[in-house]
Short mmCIF file of C-alpha atoms (C1' of nucleotides) and ligand atoms in Angstrom, two decimals:
data_model
loop_
_atom_site.label_atom_id
_atom_site.label_comp_id
_atom_site.label_asym_id
_atom_site.label_seq_id
_atom_site.Cartn_x
_atom_site.Cartn_y
_atom_site.Cartn_z
CA UNK Q 588 -1.02 -13.06 -16.87
CA UNK Q 589 -4.68 -12.22 -17.68
CA UNK Q 590 -4.75 -8.65 -16.25
CA UNK Q 591 -6.85 -5.68 -17.16
CA UNK Q 592 -2.96 -3.94 -18.10
CA UNK Q 593 -2.28 -7.24 -19.41
CA UNK Q 594 -5.50 -7.18 -22.15
CA UNK Q 595 -4.85 -3.35 -23.10
CA UNK Q 596 -0.96 -4.20 -23.98
CA UNK Q 597 -1.53 -6.70 -26.41
CA UNK Q 598 -4.81 -4.67 -27.47
CA UNK Q 599 -2.69 -1.68 -28.00
CA UNK Q 600 -0.23 -3.51 -29.82
CA UNK Q 601 -2.79 -5.16 -32.07
CA UNK Q 602 -4.55 -1.71 -33.38
CA UNK Q 603 -0.92 -0.84 -34.57
CA UNK Q 604 -0.70 -3.53 -37.52
CA UNK Q 605 -4.75 -3.02 -37.48
CA UNK Q 606 -4.53 -1.32 -40.81
CA UNK Q 607 -0.97 -0.64 -41.49
CA UNK Q 608 1.95 -3.18 -40.52
CA UNK Q 609 4.69 -1.68 -38.72
CA UNK Q 610 5.89 -2.85 -35.82
CA UNK Q 611 5.58 -1.09 -32.41
CA UNK Q 612 7.73 0.61 -30.45
CA UNK Q 613 7.78 0.52 -26.65
CA UNK Q 614 7.09 4.72 -26.81
CA UNK Q 615 4.13 4.19 -29.66
CA UNK Q 616 2.54 2.12 -27.12
CA UNK Q 617 3.27 4.41 -23.61
CA UNK Q 618 1.39 7.02 -26.24
CA UNK Q 619 -1.19 5.23 -27.15
CA UNK Q 620 -1.51 3.88 -23.22
CA UNK Q 621 -0.76 7.18 -21.38
CA UNK Q 622 1.93 5.29 -19.68
CA UNK Q 623 5.79 6.59 -18.35
CA UNK Q 624 8.07 4.36 -21.57
CA UNK Q 625 9.60 2.83 -18.90
CA UNK Q 626 6.62 1.47 -17.62
CA UNK Q 627 5.75 0.36 -21.41
CA UNK Q 628 9.43 -1.93 -20.92
CA UNK Q 629 9.00 -3.35 -18.15
CA UNK Q 630 5.54 -4.56 -18.73
CA UNK Q 631 6.87 -5.58 -22.23
CA UNK Q 632 9.27 -7.71 -20.31
CA UNK Q 633 6.52 -9.63 -18.29
CA UNK Q 634 4.63 -10.42 -21.36
CA UNK Q 635 7.05 -11.65 -23.67
CA UNK Q 636 7.96 -13.94 -20.41
CA UNK Q 637 4.12 -14.71 -20.23
CA UNK Q 638 4.63 -15.70 -23.90
CA UNK Q 639 2.61 -13.20 -25.19
CA UNK Q 640 4.78 -11.02 -27.37
CA UNK Q 641 8.71 -11.67 -28.48
CA UNK Q 642 10.91 -9.23 -28.02
CA UNK Q 643 14.62 -8.72 -27.78
CA UNK Q 644 15.81 -5.46 -26.33
CA UNK Q 645 16.12 -2.26 -27.99
CA UNK Q 646 13.99 -4.83 -31.06
CA UNK Q 647 10.05 -4.81 -32.30
CA UNK Q 648 7.32 -5.90 -30.21
CA UNK Q 649 5.32 -8.12 -31.85
CA UNK Q 650 2.62 -10.40 -30.57
CA UNK Q 651 2.85 -14.03 -30.39
CA UNK Q 652 0.22 -16.47 -32.12
CA UNK Q 653 -1.60 -16.20 -27.99
CA UNK Q 654 -0.43 -13.00 -27.71
CA UNK Q 655 -2.28 -12.36 -31.14
CA UNK Q 656 -5.33 -14.65 -29.95
CA UNK Q 657 -5.73 -12.78 -26.94
CA UNK Q 658 -5.35 -9.88 -28.09
CA UNK Q 659 -8.06 -10.61 -31.29
CA UNK Q 660 -10.50 -11.81 -28.27
CA UNK Q 661 -10.29 -8.29 -26.58
CA UNK Q 662 -11.10 -6.29 -29.35
CA UNK Q 663 -14.05 -8.03 -29.96
CA UNK Q 664 -14.91 -7.46 -26.71
CA UNK Q 665 -14.31 -4.15 -27.20
CA UNK Q 666 -16.13 -3.87 -30.49
CA UNK Q 667 -18.90 -5.31 -29.23
CA UNK Q 668 -19.59 -3.50 -26.56
CA UNK Q 669 -18.93 -0.43 -28.34
CA UNK Q 670 -21.94 -1.11 -31.01
CA UNK Q 671 -24.46 -2.04 -28.06
CA UNK Q 672 -24.01 1.25 -26.37
CA UNK Q 673 -24.42 3.04 -29.52
CA UNK Q 674 -27.63 -0.10 -30.68
CA UNK Q 675 -29.16 0.26 -27.22
CA UNK Q 676 -28.35 1.98 -24.90
CA UNK Q 677 -28.53 5.51 -27.20
CA UNK Q 678 -24.81 6.29 -26.75
CA UNK Q 679 -23.49 8.73 -30.06
CA UNK Q 680 -20.12 7.12 -31.33
CA UNK Q 681 -18.07 9.89 -29.90
CA UNK Q 682 -19.69 8.40 -26.71
CA UNK Q 683 -18.23 4.75 -26.32
CA UNK Q 684 -14.59 4.84 -26.34
CA UNK Q 685 -14.00 5.17 -22.83
CA UNK Q 686 -16.70 3.02 -21.24
CA UNK Q 687 -15.64 0.33 -23.37
CA UNK Q 688 -12.61 0.19 -22.11
CA UNK Q 689 -13.60 -0.34 -18.69
CA UNK Q 690 -16.54 -2.99 -19.54
CA UNK Q 691 -14.25 -5.22 -22.28
CA UNK Q 692 -12.61 -6.86 -18.84
CA UNK Q 693 -15.61 -7.10 -17.25
CA UNK Q 694 -17.52 -8.93 -19.47
CA UNK Q 695 -17.94 -12.99 -18.98
CA UNK Q 696 -17.48 -14.70 -22.82
CA UNK Q 697 -21.17 -16.00 -21.75
CA UNK Q 698 -23.06 -12.39 -21.07
CA UNK Q 699 -20.80 -11.28 -24.05
CA UNK Q 700 -21.72 -13.57 -26.60
CA UNK Q 701 -25.12 -13.17 -25.17
CA UNK Q 702 -25.58 -9.42 -26.04
CA UNK Q 703 -23.89 -9.49 -29.55
CA UNK Q 704 -25.86 -12.53 -30.32
CA UNK Q 705 -29.00 -9.52 -29.17
CA UNK Q 706 -27.35 -7.84 -31.87
CA UNK Q 707 -27.69 -10.25 -34.15
CA UNK Q 708 -23.61 -11.04 -33.94
CA UNK Q 709 -22.66 -7.17 -35.73
CA UNK Q 710 -19.58 -7.26 -37.91
CA UNK Q 711 -18.44 -4.08 -37.59
CA UNK Q 712 -18.71 -1.36 -34.67
CA UNK Q 713 -19.58 2.28 -34.83
CA UNK Q 714 -17.02 3.37 -36.19
CA UNK Q 715 -16.38 0.84 -39.13
CA UNK Q 716 -14.17 -1.49 -37.22
CA UNK Q 717 -14.90 -5.31 -38.17
CA UNK Q 718 -15.75 -7.13 -34.99
CA UNK Q 719 -13.77 -10.15 -34.84
CA UNK Q 720 -16.20 -13.50 -34.51
CA UNK Q 721 -16.28 -16.45 -31.44
CA UNK Q 722 -13.48 -17.85 -33.41
CA UNK Q 723 -11.08 -15.41 -33.70
CA UNK Q 724 -11.51 -14.20 -37.60
CA UNK Q 725 -11.22 -11.26 -39.04
CA UNK Q 726 -12.63 -9.94 -41.90
CA UNK Q 727 -11.27 -6.94 -42.75
CA UNK Q 728 -13.59 -5.05 -46.08
CA UNK Q 729 -11.12 -3.89 -48.64
CA UNK Q 730 -10.87 0.09 -47.98
CA UNK Q 731 -8.08 3.10 -49.82
CA UNK Q 732 -7.60 5.89 -46.68
CA UNK Q 733 -8.99 8.89 -48.17
CA UNK Q 734 -5.44 11.13 -47.95
CA UNK Q 735 -4.11 8.45 -50.86
CA UNK Q 736 -7.37 8.38 -52.63
CA UNK Q 737 -7.36 9.37 -56.16
CA UNK Q 738 -8.54 12.36 -57.43
CA UNK Q 739 -11.94 11.79 -58.38
CA UNK Q 740 -12.43 9.44 -56.81
CA UNK Q 741 -15.51 8.34 -55.23
CA UNK Q 742 -16.41 5.92 -52.62
CA UNK Q 743 -18.06 5.22 -49.02
CA UNK Q 744 -17.05 5.79 -45.79
CA UNK Q 745 -16.33 2.19 -44.41
CA UNK Q 746 -14.17 2.87 -41.42
CA UNK Q 747 -12.97 6.11 -39.44
CA UNK Q 748 -10.03 6.14 -36.71
CA UNK Q 749 -12.13 6.38 -33.51
CA UNK Q 750 -9.09 8.10 -31.71
CA UNK Q 751 -10.33 11.34 -31.47
CA UNK Q 752 -13.52 11.91 -29.93
CA UNK Q 753 -13.94 15.86 -30.63
CA UNK Q 754 -12.96 14.78 -34.22
CA UNK Q 755 -16.31 12.22 -34.56
CA UNK Q 756 -18.70 15.36 -33.78
CA UNK Q 757 -16.82 17.54 -36.65
CA UNK Q 758 -17.56 15.16 -38.87
CA UNK Q 759 -21.06 13.46 -38.09
CA UNK Q 760 -21.52 17.68 -38.21
CA UNK Q 761 -19.93 17.98 -41.64
CA UNK Q 762 -21.98 14.77 -43.13
CA UNK Q 763 -19.39 12.02 -42.91
CA UNK Q 764 -21.04 9.29 -41.63
CA UNK Q 765 -20.44 5.36 -41.93
CA UNK Q 766 -21.99 5.21 -45.11
CA UNK Q 767 -21.93 8.14 -46.40
CA UNK Q 768 -20.74 8.17 -49.88
CA UNK Q 769 -17.81 10.80 -50.84
CA UNK Q 770 -16.22 12.28 -53.87
CA UNK Q 771 -13.03 13.74 -53.42
CA UNK Q 772 -12.92 17.01 -55.66
CA UNK Q 773 -9.73 18.18 -55.37
CA UNK Q 774 -6.04 18.49 -52.95
CA UNK Q 775 -4.01 21.54 -52.36
CA UNK Q 776 -0.69 20.05 -53.23
CA UNK Q 777 1.43 22.03 -49.99
CA UNK Q 778 -1.29 22.33 -47.61
CA UNK Q 779 -2.81 18.25 -47.81
CA UNK Q 780 -6.14 19.26 -47.04
CA UNK Q 781 -8.10 17.52 -49.76
CA UNK Q 782 -12.00 19.06 -50.66
CA UNK Q 783 -14.67 16.44 -50.31
CA UNK Q 784 -18.12 16.24 -51.64
CA UNK Q 785 -20.15 14.65 -49.15
CA UNK Q 786 -24.44 14.63 -49.67
CA UNK Q 787 -25.18 17.63 -48.37
CA UNK Q 788 -21.92 19.95 -49.68
CA UNK Q 789 -18.79 19.90 -49.92
CA UNK Q 790 -15.57 20.06 -46.69
CA UNK Q 791 -11.82 20.79 -46.23
CA UNK Q 792 -10.34 17.81 -44.26
CA UNK Q 793 -7.02 18.32 -43.29
CA UNK Q 794 -4.00 16.48 -43.57
CA UNK Q 795 -5.33 14.40 -40.08
CA UNK Q 796 -8.60 13.82 -41.22
CA UNK Q 797 -7.78 12.19 -44.80
CA UNK Q 798 -5.42 10.00 -42.47
CA UNK Q 799 -8.47 8.87 -40.69
CA UNK Q 800 -11.43 7.86 -43.44
CA UNK Q 801 -11.12 4.93 -45.24
CA UNK Q 802 -13.06 4.72 -48.52
CA UNK Q 803 -14.24 1.59 -50.63
CA UNK Q 804 -11.97 1.44 -53.39
CA UNK N 760 -10.98 6.53 -1.84
CA UNK N 761 -13.47 4.29 -4.52
CA UNK N 762 -11.61 1.40 -5.35
CA UNK N 763 -13.80 -1.72 -6.50
CA UNK N 764 -12.16 -3.46 -2.72
CA UNK N 765 -13.70 -0.07 -1.09
CA UNK N 766 -17.20 -0.57 -3.06
CA UNK N 767 -17.13 -4.30 -2.28
CA UNK N 768 -16.18 -3.47 1.73
CA UNK N 769 -19.23 -1.14 1.91
CA UNK N 770 -21.40 -3.15 0.67
CA UNK N 771 -20.33 -6.42 3.32
CA UNK N 772 -21.04 -4.33 6.10
CA UNK N 773 -24.47 -2.80 4.46
CA UNK N 774 -25.41 -6.53 4.04
CA UNK N 775 -24.96 -7.39 7.28
CA UNK N 776 -27.74 -5.62 8.80
CA UNK N 777 -29.98 -5.48 5.69
CA UNK N 778 -32.69 -8.43 7.04
CA UNK N 779 -31.45 -8.13 10.46
CA UNK N 780 -29.43 -4.70 12.19
CA UNK N 781 -26.67 -5.99 14.43
CA UNK N 782 -23.11 -4.38 13.58
CA UNK N 783 -20.51 -6.78 12.18
CA UNK N 784 -17.03 -7.33 13.12
CA UNK N 785 -13.99 -7.98 11.50
CA UNK N 786 -13.96 -11.42 11.42
CA UNK N 787 -17.50 -11.60 10.01
CA UNK N 788 -16.49 -9.00 6.93
CA UNK N 789 -13.59 -11.27 6.30
CA UNK N 790 -15.62 -14.16 5.99
CA UNK N 791 -17.46 -13.06 4.09
CA UNK N 792 -15.10 -11.36 1.67
CA UNK N 793 -13.19 -14.64 1.01
CA UNK N 794 -9.93 -12.56 3.53
CA UNK N 795 -7.66 -13.01 6.62
CA UNK N 796 -9.17 -11.02 9.10
CA UNK N 797 -6.07 -9.26 9.08
CA UNK N 798 -6.54 -7.29 5.53
CA UNK N 799 -9.69 -6.11 6.59
CA UNK N 800 -8.43 -4.46 9.98
CA UNK N 801 -6.11 -2.08 8.05
CA UNK N 802 -8.75 -2.02 5.03
CA UNK N 803 -11.28 -0.93 7.72
CA UNK N 804 -9.37 1.42 8.81
CA UNK N 805 -8.44 3.30 5.77
CA UNK N 806 -11.83 3.64 5.29
CA UNK N 807 -12.23 5.34 8.32
CA UNK N 808 -9.77 7.70 7.17
CA UNK N 809 -12.16 7.98 3.98
CA UNK N 810 -14.91 9.32 6.34
CA UNK N 811 -16.66 5.58 5.06
CA UNK N 812 -17.37 4.21 8.52
CA UNK N 813 -17.26 4.71 12.30
CA UNK N 814 -14.61 2.23 13.33
CA UNK N 815 -13.12 2.79 17.62
CA UNK N 816 -9.90 -0.03 17.59
CA UNK N 817 -12.33 -3.11 18.98
CA UNK N 818 -15.89 -1.68 18.70
CA UNK N 819 -18.33 -2.63 16.24
CA UNK N 820 -18.17 -0.86 12.27
CA UNK N 821 -20.65 0.91 11.39
CA UNK N 822 -21.28 2.84 8.19
CA UNK N 823 -21.31 6.38 8.15
CA UNK N 824 -23.94 8.33 6.05
CA UNK N 825 -21.45 8.66 3.03
CA UNK N 826 -20.26 4.81 3.26
CA UNK N 827 -24.09 4.37 3.56
CA UNK N 828 -24.93 6.38 0.66
CA UNK N 829 -22.20 4.51 -1.95
CA UNK N 830 -23.31 1.19 -0.38
CA UNK N 831 -26.85 1.74 -1.81
CA UNK N 832 -25.67 2.92 -4.97
CA UNK N 833 -23.31 -0.36 -5.17
CA UNK N 834 -26.14 -3.01 -4.05
CA UNK N 835 -28.28 -1.56 -6.80
CA UNK N 836 -26.27 -1.87 -9.62
CA UNK N 837 -25.33 -5.56 -8.33
CA UNK N 838 -29.14 -6.39 -8.10
CA UNK N 839 -29.77 -4.28 -11.62
CA UNK N 840 -27.13 -6.25 -12.91
CA UNK N 841 -28.59 -10.43 -11.46
CA UNK N 842 -31.69 -8.70 -12.91
CA UNK N 843 -31.02 -7.86 -16.13
CA UNK N 844 -28.74 -11.04 -16.50
CA UNK N 845 -31.84 -13.41 -15.44
CA UNK N 846 -34.42 -11.04 -17.71
CA UNK N 847 -32.57 -10.66 -20.52
CA UNK N 848 -29.67 -13.17 -20.91
CA UNK N 849 -31.21 -16.21 -19.48
CA UNK N 850 -29.36 -16.53 -16.38
CA UNK N 851 -30.71 -18.79 -13.55
CA UNK N 852 -30.84 -16.98 -10.85
CA UNK N 853 -27.99 -19.19 -8.90
CA UNK N 854 -25.82 -18.40 -11.80
CA UNK N 855 -26.17 -14.14 -11.66
CA UNK N 856 -24.20 -13.72 -8.47
CA UNK N 857 -20.12 -13.76 -9.79
CA UNK N 858 -20.74 -11.94 -13.24
CA UNK N 859 -23.28 -9.51 -11.38
CA UNK N 860 -19.88 -8.73 -8.58
CA UNK N 861 -17.42 -7.58 -11.39
CA UNK N 862 -19.79 -6.28 -13.58
CA UNK N 863 -21.19 -3.80 -10.88
CA UNK N 864 -17.82 -1.97 -10.90
CA UNK N 865 -17.87 -1.16 -14.51
CA UNK N 866 -20.53 0.27 -15.56
CA UNK N 867 -21.10 3.99 -15.72
CA UNK N 868 -23.81 5.59 -13.71
CA UNK N 869 -25.39 6.47 -17.36
CA UNK N 870 -25.13 2.71 -18.79
CA UNK N 871 -26.73 1.60 -15.59
CA UNK N 872 -29.53 3.38 -15.32
CA UNK N 873 -30.26 2.89 -18.57
CA UNK N 874 -30.18 -0.84 -18.61
CA UNK N 875 -32.50 -0.20 -15.09
CA UNK N 876 -34.96 1.91 -17.49
CA UNK N 877 -35.24 -1.19 -20.26
CA UNK N 878 -35.99 -3.12 -17.52
CA UNK N 879 -38.78 -0.98 -16.52
CA UNK N 880 -37.23 0.41 -13.20
CA UNK N 881 -37.83 -3.23 -11.01
CA UNK N 882 -38.09 -2.86 -7.79
CA UNK N 883 -36.85 -5.93 -6.36
CA UNK N 884 -33.66 -8.35 -8.47
CA UNK N 885 -34.42 -12.28 -8.53
CA UNK N 886 -33.85 -13.46 -5.43
CA UNK N 887 -36.50 -10.27 -3.76
CA UNK N 888 -33.72 -8.35 -2.29
CA UNK N 889 -35.13 -4.82 -2.98
CA UNK N 890 -33.54 -2.34 -5.62
CA UNK N 891 -32.58 0.89 -4.19
CA UNK N 892 -34.08 3.77 -6.21
CA UNK N 893 -31.68 6.07 -8.61
CA UNK N 894 -32.04 8.36 -5.86
CA UNK N 895 -31.21 6.13 -2.58
CA UNK N 896 -34.40 5.48 -1.10
CA UNK N 897 -34.82 1.40 -0.37
CA UNK N 898 -38.78 0.16 0.08
CA UNK N 899 -38.14 -3.51 2.33
CA UNK N 900 -41.53 -5.48 1.72
CA UNK N 901 -42.29 -6.98 5.08
CA UNK N 902 -41.71 -10.22 5.77
CA UNK N 903 -41.33 -12.91 7.86
CA UNK N 904 -38.41 -15.50 8.51
CA UNK N 905 -40.12 -18.64 7.75
CA UNK N 906 -38.02 -19.85 10.54
CA UNK N 907 -39.79 -17.46 13.30
CA UNK N 908 -43.28 -18.25 11.31
CA UNK N 909 -46.43 -19.86 13.42
CA UNK N 910 -47.54 -22.92 12.41
CA UNK N 911 -50.07 -22.68 9.61
CA UNK N 912 -48.90 -19.97 9.11
CA UNK N 913 -49.25 -19.11 4.68
CA UNK N 914 -47.54 -17.05 2.43
CA UNK N 915 -45.17 -16.09 -0.55
CA UNK N 916 -42.53 -16.01 -0.75
CA UNK N 917 -41.02 -13.11 -0.85
CA UNK N 918 -36.98 -12.91 -0.41
CA UNK N 919 -34.55 -15.95 -0.05
CA UNK N 920 -31.02 -15.42 0.68
CA UNK N 921 -29.00 -15.11 -2.71
CA UNK N 922 -25.87 -16.45 -0.98
CA UNK N 923 -26.02 -20.16 -1.56
CA UNK N 924 -26.01 -20.99 -5.38
CA UNK N 925 -26.50 -24.95 -4.89
CA UNK N 926 -29.22 -23.96 -2.36
CA UNK N 927 -31.14 -21.69 -5.02
CA UNK N 928 -30.91 -24.97 -7.32
CA UNK N 929 -32.09 -27.27 -5.02
CA UNK N 930 -35.07 -24.99 -4.00
CA UNK N 931 -35.75 -24.33 -7.54
CA UNK N 932 -36.49 -27.92 -8.18
CA UNK N 933 -38.33 -27.85 -4.96
CA UNK N 934 -40.56 -25.77 -5.98
CA UNK N 935 -39.75 -22.88 -4.17
CA UNK N 936 -39.16 -19.72 -6.19
CA UNK N 937 -40.63 -15.87 -5.63
CA UNK N 938 -44.27 -15.35 -5.05
CA UNK N 939 -44.72 -19.28 -4.62
CA UNK N 940 -47.01 -20.05 -1.96
CA UNK N 941 -45.67 -21.95 0.84
CA UNK N 942 -48.39 -23.60 4.52
CA UNK N 943 -46.06 -24.04 7.14
CA UNK N 944 -47.53 -27.56 7.99
CA UNK N 945 -45.05 -28.03 11.25
CA UNK N 946 -41.77 -27.50 12.87
CA UNK N 947 -39.80 -31.40 14.11
CA UNK N 948 -39.20 -29.62 17.63
CA UNK N 949 -35.15 -30.92 18.36
CA UNK N 950 -34.41 -30.94 14.32
CA UNK N 951 -35.15 -27.71 13.66
CA UNK N 952 -36.66 -28.32 10.38
CA UNK N 953 -39.97 -27.62 9.11
CA UNK N 954 -42.22 -29.36 7.25
CA UNK N 955 -43.63 -26.51 4.34
CA UNK N 956 -46.30 -27.26 1.55
CA UNK N 957 -46.06 -26.05 -2.20
CA UNK N 958 -48.00 -26.02 -4.82
CA UNK N 959 -46.63 -28.88 -6.17
CA UNK N 960 -46.32 -31.18 -2.33
CA UNK N 961 -44.47 -30.80 0.68
CA UNK N 962 -40.92 -30.24 1.41
CA UNK N 963 -38.79 -31.05 4.37
CA UNK N 964 -36.53 -27.64 4.73
CA UNK N 965 -33.64 -27.57 7.14
CA UNK N 966 -33.02 -24.56 10.11
CA UNK N 967 -30.10 -23.19 7.79
CA UNK N 968 -32.46 -23.02 4.58
CA UNK N 969 -35.91 -21.84 6.94
CA UNK N 970 -33.16 -18.92 8.23
CA UNK N 971 -32.84 -18.03 4.33
CA UNK N 972 -36.37 -17.48 3.34
CA UNK N 973 -38.22 -14.59 3.74
CA UNK N 974 -42.66 -15.20 3.19
CA UNK N 975 -45.39 -12.31 3.72
CA UNK N 976 -46.96 -11.47 6.99
"C1'" DG U 280 35.48 4.33 -37.50
"C1'" DA U 281 33.75 7.99 -34.22
"C1'" DT U 282 30.67 10.69 -32.34
"C1'" DG U 283 26.03 12.36 -30.33
"C1'" DA U 284 20.93 12.96 -30.74
"C1'" DG U 285 17.38 10.41 -28.78
"C1'" DA U 286 15.07 5.83 -27.60
"C1'" DT U 287 15.52 2.27 -24.71
"C1'" DT U 288 16.31 -0.15 -20.35
"C1'" DT U 289 17.57 -0.26 -15.17
"C1'" DC U 290 17.35 1.61 -11.13
"C1'" DG U 291 14.97 3.10 -6.32
"C1'" DG U 292 10.47 3.90 -5.18
"C1'" DC U 293 5.36 4.62 -4.28
"C1'" DA U 294 0.59 3.41 -3.96
"C1'" DT U 295 -3.39 -0.40 -3.29
"C1'" DA U 296 -4.55 -4.43 -1.54
"C1'" DC U 297 -3.44 -8.50 0.10
"C1'" DC U 298 -1.04 -12.23 3.49
"C1'" DG U 299 0.50 -14.75 8.43
"C1'" DA U 300 2.62 -14.66 12.38
"C1'" DA U 301 3.30 -12.27 16.51
"C1'" DA U 302 1.43 -9.43 19.61
"C1'" DT U 303 -2.49 -6.75 22.09
"C1'" DC U 304 -7.28 -6.52 24.30
"C1'" DA U 305 -11.83 -7.34 25.96
"C1'" DT U 306 -14.38 -11.03 28.06
"C1'" DT U 307 -15.96 -15.09 30.34
"C1'" DG U 308 -15.57 -17.92 33.87
"C1'" DC U 309 -13.19 -19.25 38.11
"C1'" DG X 809 -10.10 -10.30 40.47
"C1'" DC X 810 -7.36 -12.64 37.37
"C1'" DA X 811 -6.33 -15.70 34.01
"C1'" DA X 812 -7.63 -18.36 30.13
"C1'" DT X 813 -9.66 -17.82 25.86
"C1'" DG X 814 -10.31 -15.77 21.18
"C1'" DA X 815 -11.37 -11.51 18.49
"C1'" DT X 816 -8.59 -7.61 17.25
"C1'" DT X 817 -4.33 -5.45 15.66
"C1'" DT X 818 0.39 -4.35 14.17
"C1'" DC X 819 3.62 -6.35 11.80
"C1'" DG X 820 7.18 -7.40 8.46
"C1'" DG X 821 6.52 -9.35 4.03
"C1'" DT X 822 4.41 -10.24 -1.30
"C1'" DA X 823 2.87 -8.66 -5.78
"C1'" DT X 824 1.37 -5.68 -9.49
"C1'" DG X 825 1.80 -1.63 -11.90
"C1'" DC X 826 2.80 2.71 -12.06
"C1'" DC X 827 6.67 7.14 -12.58
"C1'" DG X 828 10.81 9.67 -13.02
"C1'" DA X 829 16.01 10.02 -13.09
"C1'" DA X 830 20.26 7.96 -14.86
"C1'" DA X 831 22.46 4.96 -17.19
"C1'" DT X 832 23.01 2.30 -21.57
"C1'" DC X 833 22.34 1.20 -26.53
"C1'" DT X 834 21.13 2.00 -31.48
"C1'" DC X 835 22.23 4.11 -35.98
"C1'" DA X 836 22.60 8.30 -38.08
"C1'" DT X 837 26.48 11.47 -39.72
"C1'" DC X 838 30.10 12.58 -40.02
MN1 LIG G 1885 -9.62 -1.42 -21.69
MN1 LIG G 1886 -14.53 1.77 -32.29
MN1 LIG G 1887 -17.71 -6.79 -6.34
MN1 LIG G 1888 -29.60 -11.20 -5.23
#
DNA sequence: GATGAGATTTCGGCATACCGAAATCATTGC
DNA sequence: GCAATGATTTCGGTATGCCGAAATCTCATC
């Protein structure tokens, strides 16, 4: 069991617990992978048989040690490719995901490591996500979710969730980029939206966006 | 019909007529692709239904205009990738084939063209095979097969068939590389092997090898 | 402790791409 | 002309990964 499908499943499972640790359900996986629930149930059964996940029927889905290792390897590949596309081929940060999603399955370890080395073995991708090292080590920066930040909090952007290309384009235009300095000016109580100061002005960010940006503590 | 399987089939069909024009049979395709004859028959039927090949039962297999265009595109991708691996990632010319065979299906046109541009839009791959241009134009150099060369013929190596990695390694060690100057010293009548002078000495090359090397006229 | 809503799983089915064995065809030698 | 040979095709079958509909389970609520 080492198919591209298996690689994508363990990556999706890993993704779910990367920034906030909660167990994944089949329907969440199905939504993320764009598949029917029944498909996920069946595949999870196969992954369990292959020793990549723990799963009792109706229970949570969790990676085994082996599954986590495969996921980390795959996350490394994905993020190295994204970084390479931006750094060397002029892609914008909202354009890299789909290409990386395919390429991550097609590169040998040798080639991937050569690409990573040519980039100076980067430790984070264009969205601020940590790139696992060759040996599987992951160093996650301390970060505060913008939605949870205190009023008056000032910090640099450490990470932006890369799920929504349109949001990434909007943020780039609004002066919110990796390492940009932000300050939390205010929260509108019942709207859930936040007023934020950037280098160039102030923006109102809705709750979805506030759930997608992490700042230094 | 645009699967990686279809891409490999049209490429294999194209390959057969690239350096000497003879029609392909299902068994030859099966041998080259490492598949059963029956598999090839079935797939050729599907390719014909998709308009990529002409084929009457028991007849020859030929690419349609559309099939040839797909094949040329695929050949370009394969050879650009091979060149990139050698030029930028330290692969030897006998190591690139398998990696390119997979990668050729996973790169977008945008990325492939960016890679080609970063290499200066090369016109030949590490084995001397012509790299089709973005628009499908192919420029094949004039060349004489070593096996057909006159006694006393002198020329530079223009192309070496890349099918056999072991042979490529042997040739590299024998001083036969792209652009190396060779002279045909003699032919041993009934053995079919040829005596050839390289920059560093003389070598005896068997009939298989003599069928794999092309020289300037 | 029963009930019902919502999630999960099971089940029958489909598409692609492969295989080996059996049937069929084309051609060559007689 | 006819048979035998070797290539080609047909046929039944497999593996993977997907789907929708139906059955089943869990858990919160009463
Ligand atoms: Mn993927
Ligand atoms: Mn990313
Ligand atoms: Mn291929
Ligand atoms: Mn080549």
